[in-house]
PDB file of C-alpha atoms in Angstrom:
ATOM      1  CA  UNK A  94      22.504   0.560 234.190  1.00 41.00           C
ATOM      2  CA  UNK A  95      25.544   1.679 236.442  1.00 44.00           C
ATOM      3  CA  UNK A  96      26.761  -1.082 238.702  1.00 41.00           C
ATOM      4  CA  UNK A  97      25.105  -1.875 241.849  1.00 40.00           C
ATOM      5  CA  UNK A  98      27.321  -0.787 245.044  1.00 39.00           C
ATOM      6  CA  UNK A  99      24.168  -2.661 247.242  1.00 35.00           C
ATOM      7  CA  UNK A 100      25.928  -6.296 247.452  1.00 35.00           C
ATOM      8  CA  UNK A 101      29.400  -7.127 247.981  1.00 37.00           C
ATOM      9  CA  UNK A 102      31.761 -10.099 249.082  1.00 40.00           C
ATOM     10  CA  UNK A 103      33.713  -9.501 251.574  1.00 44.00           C
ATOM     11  CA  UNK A 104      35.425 -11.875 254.295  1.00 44.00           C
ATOM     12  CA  UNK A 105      34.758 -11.587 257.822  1.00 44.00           C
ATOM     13  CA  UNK A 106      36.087 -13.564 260.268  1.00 46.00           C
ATOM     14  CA  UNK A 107      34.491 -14.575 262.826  1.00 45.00           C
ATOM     15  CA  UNK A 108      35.286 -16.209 266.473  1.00 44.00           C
ATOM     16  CA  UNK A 109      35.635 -19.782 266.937  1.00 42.00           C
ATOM     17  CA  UNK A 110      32.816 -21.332 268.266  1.00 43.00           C
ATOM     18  CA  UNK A 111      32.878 -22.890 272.137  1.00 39.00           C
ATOM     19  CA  UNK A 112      30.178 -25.373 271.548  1.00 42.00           C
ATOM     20  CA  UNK A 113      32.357 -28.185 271.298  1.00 47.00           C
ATOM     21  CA  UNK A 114      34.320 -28.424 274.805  1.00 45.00           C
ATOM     22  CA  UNK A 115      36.101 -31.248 273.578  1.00 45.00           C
ATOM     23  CA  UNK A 116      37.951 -28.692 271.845  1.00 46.00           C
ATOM     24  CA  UNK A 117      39.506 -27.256 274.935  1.00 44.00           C
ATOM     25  CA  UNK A 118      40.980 -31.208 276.461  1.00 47.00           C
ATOM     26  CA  UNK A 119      44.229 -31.917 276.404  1.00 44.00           C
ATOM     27  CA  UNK A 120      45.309 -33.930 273.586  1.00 55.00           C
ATOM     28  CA  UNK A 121      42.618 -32.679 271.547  1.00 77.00           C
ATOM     29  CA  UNK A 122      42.295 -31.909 267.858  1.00 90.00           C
ATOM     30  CA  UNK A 123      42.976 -27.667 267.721  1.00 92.00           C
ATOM     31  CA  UNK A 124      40.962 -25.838 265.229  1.00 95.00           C
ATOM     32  CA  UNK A 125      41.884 -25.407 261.700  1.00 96.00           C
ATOM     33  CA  UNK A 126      42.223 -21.842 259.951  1.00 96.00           C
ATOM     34  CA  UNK A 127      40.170 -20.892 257.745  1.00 96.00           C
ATOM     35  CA  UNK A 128      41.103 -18.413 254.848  1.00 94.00           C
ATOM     36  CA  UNK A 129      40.691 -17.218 251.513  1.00 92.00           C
ATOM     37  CA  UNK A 130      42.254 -16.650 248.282  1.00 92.00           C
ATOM     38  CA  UNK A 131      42.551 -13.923 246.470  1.00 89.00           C
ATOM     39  CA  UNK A 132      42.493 -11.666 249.882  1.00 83.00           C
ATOM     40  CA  UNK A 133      40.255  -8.866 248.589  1.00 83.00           C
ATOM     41  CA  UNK A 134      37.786  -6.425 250.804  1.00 78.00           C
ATOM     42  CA  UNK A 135      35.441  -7.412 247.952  1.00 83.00           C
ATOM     43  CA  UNK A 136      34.405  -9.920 245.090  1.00 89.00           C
ATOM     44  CA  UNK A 137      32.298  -9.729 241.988  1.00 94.00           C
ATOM     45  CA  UNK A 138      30.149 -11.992 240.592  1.00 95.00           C
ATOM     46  CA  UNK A 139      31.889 -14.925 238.526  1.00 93.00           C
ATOM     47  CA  UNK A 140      34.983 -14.721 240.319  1.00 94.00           C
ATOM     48  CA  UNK A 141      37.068 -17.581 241.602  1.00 94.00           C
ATOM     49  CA  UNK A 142      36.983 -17.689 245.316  1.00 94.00           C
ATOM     50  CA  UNK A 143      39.425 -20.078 247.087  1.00 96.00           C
ATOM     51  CA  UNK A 144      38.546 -21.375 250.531  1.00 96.00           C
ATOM     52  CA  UNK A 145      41.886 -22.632 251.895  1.00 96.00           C
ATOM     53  CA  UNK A 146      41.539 -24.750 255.399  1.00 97.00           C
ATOM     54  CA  UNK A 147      44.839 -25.516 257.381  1.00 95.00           C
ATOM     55  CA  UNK A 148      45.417 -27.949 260.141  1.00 93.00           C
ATOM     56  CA  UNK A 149      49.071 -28.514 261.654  1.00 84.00           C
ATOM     57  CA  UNK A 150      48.683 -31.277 264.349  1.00 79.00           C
ATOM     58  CA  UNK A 151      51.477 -33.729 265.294  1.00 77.00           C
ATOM     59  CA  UNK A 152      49.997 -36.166 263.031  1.00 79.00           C
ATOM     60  CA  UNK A 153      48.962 -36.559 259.464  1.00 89.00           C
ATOM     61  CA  UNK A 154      45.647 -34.744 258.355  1.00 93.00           C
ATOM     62  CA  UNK A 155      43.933 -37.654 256.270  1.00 93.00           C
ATOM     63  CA  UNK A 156      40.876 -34.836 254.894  1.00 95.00           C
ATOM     64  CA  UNK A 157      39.142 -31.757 255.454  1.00 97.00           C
ATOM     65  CA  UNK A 158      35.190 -31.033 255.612  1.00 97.00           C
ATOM     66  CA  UNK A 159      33.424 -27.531 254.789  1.00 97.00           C
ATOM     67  CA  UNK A 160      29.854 -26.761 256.572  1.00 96.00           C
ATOM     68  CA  UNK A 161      27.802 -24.082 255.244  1.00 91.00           C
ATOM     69  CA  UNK A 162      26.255 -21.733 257.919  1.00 84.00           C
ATOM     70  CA  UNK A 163      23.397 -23.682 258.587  1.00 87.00           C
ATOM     71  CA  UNK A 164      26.217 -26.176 259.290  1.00 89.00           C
ATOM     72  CA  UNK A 165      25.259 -28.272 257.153  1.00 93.00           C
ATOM     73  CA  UNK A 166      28.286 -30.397 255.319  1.00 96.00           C
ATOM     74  CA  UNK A 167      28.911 -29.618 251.747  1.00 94.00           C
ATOM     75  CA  UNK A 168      32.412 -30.898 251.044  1.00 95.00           C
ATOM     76  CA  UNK A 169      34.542 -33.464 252.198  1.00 95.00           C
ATOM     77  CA  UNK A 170      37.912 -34.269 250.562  1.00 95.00           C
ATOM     78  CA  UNK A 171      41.216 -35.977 251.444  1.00 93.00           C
ATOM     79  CA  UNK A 172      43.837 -33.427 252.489  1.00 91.00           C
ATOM     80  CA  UNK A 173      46.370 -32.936 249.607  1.00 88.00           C
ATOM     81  CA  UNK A 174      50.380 -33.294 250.098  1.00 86.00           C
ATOM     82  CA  UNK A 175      50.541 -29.784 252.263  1.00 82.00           C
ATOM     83  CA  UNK A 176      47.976 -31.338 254.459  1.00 84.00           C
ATOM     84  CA  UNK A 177      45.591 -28.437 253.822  1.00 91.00           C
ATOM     85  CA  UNK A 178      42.145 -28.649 251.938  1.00 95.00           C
ATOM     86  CA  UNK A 179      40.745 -26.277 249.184  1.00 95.00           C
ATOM     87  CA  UNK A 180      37.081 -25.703 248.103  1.00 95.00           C
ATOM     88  CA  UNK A 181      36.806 -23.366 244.742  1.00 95.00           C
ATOM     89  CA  UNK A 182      34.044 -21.265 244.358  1.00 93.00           C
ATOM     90  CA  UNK A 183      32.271 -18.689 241.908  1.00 93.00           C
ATOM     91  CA  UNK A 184      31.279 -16.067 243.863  1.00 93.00           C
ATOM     92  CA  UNK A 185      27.448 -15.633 242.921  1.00 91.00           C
ATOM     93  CA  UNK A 186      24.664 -14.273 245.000  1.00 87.00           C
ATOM     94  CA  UNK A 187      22.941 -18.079 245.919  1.00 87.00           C
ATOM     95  CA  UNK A 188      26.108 -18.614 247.540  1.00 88.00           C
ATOM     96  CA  UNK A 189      26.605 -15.842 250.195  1.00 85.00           C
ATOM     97  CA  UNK A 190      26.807 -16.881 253.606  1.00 87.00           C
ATOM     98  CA  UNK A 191      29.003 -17.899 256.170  1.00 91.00           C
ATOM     99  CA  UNK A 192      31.526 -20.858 255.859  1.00 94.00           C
ATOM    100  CA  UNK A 193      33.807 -23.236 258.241  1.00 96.00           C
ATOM    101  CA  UNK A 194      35.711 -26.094 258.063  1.00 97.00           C
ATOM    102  CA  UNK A 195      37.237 -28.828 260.051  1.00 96.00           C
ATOM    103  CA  UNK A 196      39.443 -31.958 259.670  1.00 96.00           C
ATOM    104  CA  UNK A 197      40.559 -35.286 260.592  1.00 94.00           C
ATOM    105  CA  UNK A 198      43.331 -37.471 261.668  1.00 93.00           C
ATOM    106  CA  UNK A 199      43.945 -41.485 262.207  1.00 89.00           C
ATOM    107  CA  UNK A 200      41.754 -44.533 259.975  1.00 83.00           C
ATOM    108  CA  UNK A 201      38.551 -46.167 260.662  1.00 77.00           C
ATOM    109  CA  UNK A 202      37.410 -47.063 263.904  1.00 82.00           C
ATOM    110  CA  UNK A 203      40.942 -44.671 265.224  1.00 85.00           C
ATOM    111  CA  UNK A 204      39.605 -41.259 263.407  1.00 88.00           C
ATOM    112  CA  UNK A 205      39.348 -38.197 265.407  1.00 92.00           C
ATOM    113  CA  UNK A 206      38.143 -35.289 264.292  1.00 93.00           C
ATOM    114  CA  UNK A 207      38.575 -31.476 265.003  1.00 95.00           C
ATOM    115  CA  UNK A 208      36.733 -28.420 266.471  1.00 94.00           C
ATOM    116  CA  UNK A 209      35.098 -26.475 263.259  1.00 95.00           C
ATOM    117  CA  UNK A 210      37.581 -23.445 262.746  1.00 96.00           C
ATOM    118  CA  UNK A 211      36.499 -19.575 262.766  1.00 95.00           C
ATOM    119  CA  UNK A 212      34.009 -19.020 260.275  1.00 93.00           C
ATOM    120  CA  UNK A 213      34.191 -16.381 257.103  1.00 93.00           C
ATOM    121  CA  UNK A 214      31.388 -14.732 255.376  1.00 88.00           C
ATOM    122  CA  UNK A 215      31.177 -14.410 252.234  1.00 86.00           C
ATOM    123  CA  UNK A 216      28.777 -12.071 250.187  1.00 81.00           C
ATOM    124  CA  UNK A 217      28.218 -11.068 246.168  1.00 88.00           C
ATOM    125  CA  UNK A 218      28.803  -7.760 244.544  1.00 92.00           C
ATOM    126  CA  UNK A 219      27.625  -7.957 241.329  1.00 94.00           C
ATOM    127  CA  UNK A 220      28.678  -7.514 238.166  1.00 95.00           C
ATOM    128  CA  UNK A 221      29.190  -4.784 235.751  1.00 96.00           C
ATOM    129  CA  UNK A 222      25.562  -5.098 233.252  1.00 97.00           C
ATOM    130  CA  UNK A 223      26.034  -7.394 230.762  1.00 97.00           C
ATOM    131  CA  UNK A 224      26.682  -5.585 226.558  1.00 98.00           C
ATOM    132  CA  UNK A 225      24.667  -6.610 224.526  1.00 98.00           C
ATOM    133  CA  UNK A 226      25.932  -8.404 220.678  1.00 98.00           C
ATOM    134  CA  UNK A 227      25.069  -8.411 217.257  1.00 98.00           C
ATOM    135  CA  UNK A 228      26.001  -9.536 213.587  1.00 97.00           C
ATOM    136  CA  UNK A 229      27.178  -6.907 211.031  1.00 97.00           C
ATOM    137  CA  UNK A 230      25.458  -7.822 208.506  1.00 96.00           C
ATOM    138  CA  UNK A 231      22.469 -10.074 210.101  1.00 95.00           C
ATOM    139  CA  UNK A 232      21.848 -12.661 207.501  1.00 93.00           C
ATOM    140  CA  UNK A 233      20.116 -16.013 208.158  1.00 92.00           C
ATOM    141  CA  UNK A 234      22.879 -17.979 206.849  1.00 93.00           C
ATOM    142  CA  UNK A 235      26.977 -17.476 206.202  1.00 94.00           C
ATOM    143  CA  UNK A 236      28.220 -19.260 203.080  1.00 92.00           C
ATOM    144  CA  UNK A 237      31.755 -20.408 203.351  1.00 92.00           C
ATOM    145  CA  UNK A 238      34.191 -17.567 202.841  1.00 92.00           C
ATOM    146  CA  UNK A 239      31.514 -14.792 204.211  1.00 95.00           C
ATOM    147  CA  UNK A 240      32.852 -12.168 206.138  1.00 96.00           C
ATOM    148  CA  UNK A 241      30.131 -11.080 209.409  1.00 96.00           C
ATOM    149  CA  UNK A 242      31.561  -8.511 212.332  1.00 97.00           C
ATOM    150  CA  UNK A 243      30.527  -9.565 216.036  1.00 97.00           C
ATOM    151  CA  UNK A 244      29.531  -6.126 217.203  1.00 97.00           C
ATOM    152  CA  UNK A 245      29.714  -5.578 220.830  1.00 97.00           C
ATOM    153  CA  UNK A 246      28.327  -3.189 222.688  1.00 97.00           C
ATOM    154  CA  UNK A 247      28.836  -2.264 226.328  1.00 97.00           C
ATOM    155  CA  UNK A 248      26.568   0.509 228.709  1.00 96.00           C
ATOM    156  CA  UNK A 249      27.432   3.814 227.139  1.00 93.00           C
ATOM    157  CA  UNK A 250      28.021   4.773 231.163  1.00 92.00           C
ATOM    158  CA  UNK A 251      30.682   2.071 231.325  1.00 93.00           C
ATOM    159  CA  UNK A 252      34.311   3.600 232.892  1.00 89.00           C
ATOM    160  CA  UNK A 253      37.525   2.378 232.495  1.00 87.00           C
ATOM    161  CA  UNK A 254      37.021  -0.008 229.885  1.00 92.00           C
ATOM    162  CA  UNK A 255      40.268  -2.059 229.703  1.00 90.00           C
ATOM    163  CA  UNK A 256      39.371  -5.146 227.186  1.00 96.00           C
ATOM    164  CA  UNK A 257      36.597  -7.099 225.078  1.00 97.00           C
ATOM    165  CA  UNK A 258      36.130 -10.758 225.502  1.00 97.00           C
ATOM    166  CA  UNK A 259      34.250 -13.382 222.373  1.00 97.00           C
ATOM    167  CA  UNK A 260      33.463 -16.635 223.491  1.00 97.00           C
ATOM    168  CA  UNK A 261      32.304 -18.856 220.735  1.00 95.00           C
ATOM    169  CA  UNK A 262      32.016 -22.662 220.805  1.00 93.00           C
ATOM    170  CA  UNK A 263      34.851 -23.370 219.612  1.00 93.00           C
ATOM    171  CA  UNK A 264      36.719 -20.298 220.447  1.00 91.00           C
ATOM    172  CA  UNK A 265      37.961 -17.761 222.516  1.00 93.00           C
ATOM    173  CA  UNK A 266      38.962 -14.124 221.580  1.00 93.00           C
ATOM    174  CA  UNK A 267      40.511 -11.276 224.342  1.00 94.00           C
ATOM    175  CA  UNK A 268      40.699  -7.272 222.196  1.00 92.00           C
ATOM    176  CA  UNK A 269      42.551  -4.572 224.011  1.00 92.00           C
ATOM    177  CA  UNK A 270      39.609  -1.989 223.725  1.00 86.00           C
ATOM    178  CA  UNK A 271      40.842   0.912 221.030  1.00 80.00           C
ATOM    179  CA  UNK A 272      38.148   3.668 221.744  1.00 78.00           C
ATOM    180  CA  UNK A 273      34.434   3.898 222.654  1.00 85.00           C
ATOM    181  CA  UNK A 274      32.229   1.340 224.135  1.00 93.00           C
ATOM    182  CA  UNK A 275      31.809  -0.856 220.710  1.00 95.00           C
ATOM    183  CA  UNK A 276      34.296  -2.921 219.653  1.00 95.00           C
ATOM    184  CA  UNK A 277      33.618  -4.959 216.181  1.00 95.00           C
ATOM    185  CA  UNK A 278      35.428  -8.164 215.697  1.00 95.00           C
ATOM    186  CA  UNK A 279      36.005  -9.534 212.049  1.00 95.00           C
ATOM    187  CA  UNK A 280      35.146 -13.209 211.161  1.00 94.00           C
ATOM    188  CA  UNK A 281      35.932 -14.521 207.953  1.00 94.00           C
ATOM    189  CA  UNK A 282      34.400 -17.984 207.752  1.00 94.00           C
ATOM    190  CA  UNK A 283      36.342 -20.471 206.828  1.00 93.00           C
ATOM    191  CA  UNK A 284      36.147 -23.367 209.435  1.00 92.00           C
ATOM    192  CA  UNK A 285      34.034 -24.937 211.911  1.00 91.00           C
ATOM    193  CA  UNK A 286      35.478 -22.909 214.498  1.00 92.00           C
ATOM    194  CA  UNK A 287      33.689 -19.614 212.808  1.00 94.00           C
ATOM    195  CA  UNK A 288      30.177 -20.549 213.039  1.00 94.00           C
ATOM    196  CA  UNK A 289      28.382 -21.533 216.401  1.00 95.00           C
ATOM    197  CA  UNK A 290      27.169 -19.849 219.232  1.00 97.00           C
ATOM    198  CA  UNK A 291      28.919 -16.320 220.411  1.00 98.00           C
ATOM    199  CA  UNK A 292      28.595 -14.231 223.362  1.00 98.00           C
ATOM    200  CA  UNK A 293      30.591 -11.467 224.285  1.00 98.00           C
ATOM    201  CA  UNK A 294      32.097  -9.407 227.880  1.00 97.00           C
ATOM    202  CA  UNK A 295      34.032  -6.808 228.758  1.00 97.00           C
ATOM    203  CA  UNK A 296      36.424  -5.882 231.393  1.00 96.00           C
ATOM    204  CA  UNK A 297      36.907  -2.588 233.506  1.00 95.00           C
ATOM    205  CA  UNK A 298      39.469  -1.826 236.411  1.00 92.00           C
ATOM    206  CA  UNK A 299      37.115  -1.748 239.477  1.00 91.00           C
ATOM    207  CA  UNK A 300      38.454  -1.908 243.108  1.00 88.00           C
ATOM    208  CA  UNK A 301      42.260  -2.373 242.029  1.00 89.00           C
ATOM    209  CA  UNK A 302      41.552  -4.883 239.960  1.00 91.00           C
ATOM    210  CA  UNK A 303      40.122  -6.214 236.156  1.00 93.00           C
ATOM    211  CA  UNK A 304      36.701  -7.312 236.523  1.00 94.00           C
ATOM    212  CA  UNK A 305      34.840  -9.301 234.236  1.00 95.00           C
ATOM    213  CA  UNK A 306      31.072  -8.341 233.050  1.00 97.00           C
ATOM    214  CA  UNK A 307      28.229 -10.627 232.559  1.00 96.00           C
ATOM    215  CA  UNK A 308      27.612 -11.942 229.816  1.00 97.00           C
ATOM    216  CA  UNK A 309      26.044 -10.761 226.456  1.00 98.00           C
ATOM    217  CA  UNK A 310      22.956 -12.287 224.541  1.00 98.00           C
ATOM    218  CA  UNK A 311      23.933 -14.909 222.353  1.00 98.00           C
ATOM    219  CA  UNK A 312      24.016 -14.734 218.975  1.00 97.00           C
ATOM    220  CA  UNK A 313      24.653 -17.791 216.559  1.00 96.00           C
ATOM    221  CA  UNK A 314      26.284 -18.083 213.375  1.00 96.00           C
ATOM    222  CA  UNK A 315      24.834 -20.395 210.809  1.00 94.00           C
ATOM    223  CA  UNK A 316      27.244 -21.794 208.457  1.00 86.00           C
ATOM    224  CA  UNK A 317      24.920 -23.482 205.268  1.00 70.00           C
ATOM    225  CA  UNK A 318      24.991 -23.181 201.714  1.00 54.00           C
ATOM    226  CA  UNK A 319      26.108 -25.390 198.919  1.00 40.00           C
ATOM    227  CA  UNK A 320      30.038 -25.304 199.419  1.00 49.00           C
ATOM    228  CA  UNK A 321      29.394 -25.062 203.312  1.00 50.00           C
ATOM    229  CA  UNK A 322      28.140 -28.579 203.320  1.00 50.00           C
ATOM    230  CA  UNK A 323      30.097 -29.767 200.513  1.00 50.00           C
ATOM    231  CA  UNK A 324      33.256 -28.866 202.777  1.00 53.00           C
ATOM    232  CA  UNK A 325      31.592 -30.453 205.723  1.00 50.00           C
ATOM    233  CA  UNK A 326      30.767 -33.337 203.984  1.00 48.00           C
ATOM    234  CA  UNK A 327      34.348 -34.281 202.655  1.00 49.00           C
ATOM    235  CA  UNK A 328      35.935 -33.315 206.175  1.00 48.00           C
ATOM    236  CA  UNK A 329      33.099 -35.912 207.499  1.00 46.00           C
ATOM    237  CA  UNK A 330      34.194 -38.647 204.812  1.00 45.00           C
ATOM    238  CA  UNK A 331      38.008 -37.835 205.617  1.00 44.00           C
ATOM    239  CA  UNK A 332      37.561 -38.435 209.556  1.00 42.00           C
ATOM    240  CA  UNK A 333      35.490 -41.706 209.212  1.00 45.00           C
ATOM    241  CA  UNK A 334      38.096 -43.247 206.685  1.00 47.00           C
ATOM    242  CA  UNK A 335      40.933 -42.388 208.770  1.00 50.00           C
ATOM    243  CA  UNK A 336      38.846 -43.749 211.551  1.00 46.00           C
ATOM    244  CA  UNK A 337      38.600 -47.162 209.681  1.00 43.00           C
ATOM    245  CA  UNK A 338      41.839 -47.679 208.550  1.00 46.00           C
ATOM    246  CA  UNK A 339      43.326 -46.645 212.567  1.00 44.00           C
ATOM    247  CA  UNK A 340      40.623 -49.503 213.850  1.00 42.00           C
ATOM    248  CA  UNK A 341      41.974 -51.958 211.069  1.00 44.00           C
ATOM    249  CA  UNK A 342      45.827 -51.237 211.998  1.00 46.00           C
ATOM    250  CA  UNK A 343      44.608 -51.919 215.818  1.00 46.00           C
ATOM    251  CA  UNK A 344      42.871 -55.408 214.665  1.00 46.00           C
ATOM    252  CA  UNK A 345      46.038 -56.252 212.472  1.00 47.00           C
ATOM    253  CA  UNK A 346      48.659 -55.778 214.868  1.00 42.00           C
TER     254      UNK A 346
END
């Protein structure tokens, strides 16, 4: 399924609101900026999204505070040594919307707070479809020293295929993509870090930039067998003597 050009993220400012007329006395508290990192006309799904709110009043900023458009508060943090405040996101579709922020200054019963700043909306493009991964061969269980290929498999329609991801329990694996849409990575099992759970993603070069794809079905790797166990039995005997004799050092000295 080609990817959907229905839903993006893109950042719009908008104009301050004049509710508050404190906002406008002398002495007051000006508005904060609001603005975002990385400054693209458009996001993906699963991509970090950096909210970045900055006050510069005479006086110290002691926090920050982040209202979702139904201004409603969903973050409030202490400002950090730049006196600005920072909410991370993952750009998914239950999180479009419009944002804004404001801050504070002085302790206690002295605390005054700002206008909201201008607000930025934020929608979700999504991703490219997910490929989908198997096990070359398929058994039901790996003995130790089996060899099994994670075989992944993006959309045949899929463009400008740059890279495969793995993404095991244990483990992570990036693969510059050689040719096709299939790309077969080799496992030979030999520790704990082979067997587990496995998905896989790719990543194309959409809108200037590498974008990650959902991610695959996961497949699991299911390390038994006689010398399997026997090698997970002695690592387990290993790590609860060593285990011992560290708490009996600790007691001794």
């Amino acid at each position: 399924m080609p990817v959907s050009e229905s839903v993006f993220l893109h950042v719009v400012p908008q104009p301050a609101s004049s509710a508050d007329p404190s906002a406008f006395l002398p002495g007051a508290l000006q508005p904060p900026e609001l603005s975002v990192q990385p400054n693209y006309p458009e996001y993906f799904e699963g991509e970090r999204v950096v909210l970045i709110c900055s006050a510069f009043p005479n006086g110290t900023v002691e926090g920050y505070r982040f209202f979702d458009q139904d201004g409603q508060q969903i973050v409030k943090m202490a400002a950090d040594p730049y006196q600005k405040g920072k909410l991370v996101l993952r750009a998914e579709s239950s999180k479009m919307g419009n944002y804004s922020c404001d801050y504070w200054t002085g302790k206690a019963d002295t605390e005054v707070t700002s206008a909201q700043s201008h607000s930025v909306s934020l929608q979700v493009k999504e991703a490219p479809e997910a490929p989908t991964l198997s096990l070359n061969p398929n058994l039901i269980e790996y003995n130790l020293g089996d060899s099994v290929s994670l075989v992944c498999s993006a959309p045949p329609e899929t463009k400008k295929l740059k890279e495969f991801q793995f993404y095991g329990d244990r483990i992570s694996i990036s693969a510059v993509a050689s040719y096709g849409n299939i790309y077969m990575y080799n496992i030979s099992i030999m520790e704990l870090k082979d067997v587990g759970l496995f998905r896989c993603g790719y990543i194309v070069h959409l809108s200037g930039r590498k974008v990650i794809s959902k991610k695959s079905n996961p497949v699991t790797v299911v390390g038994l067998g006689a010398r399997w166990e026997r090698m997970l039995a002695i690592g387990g005997s290993f790590f609860t003597i060593n285990s011992f004799i560290f708490l009996i050092s600790r007691w001794c000295f």
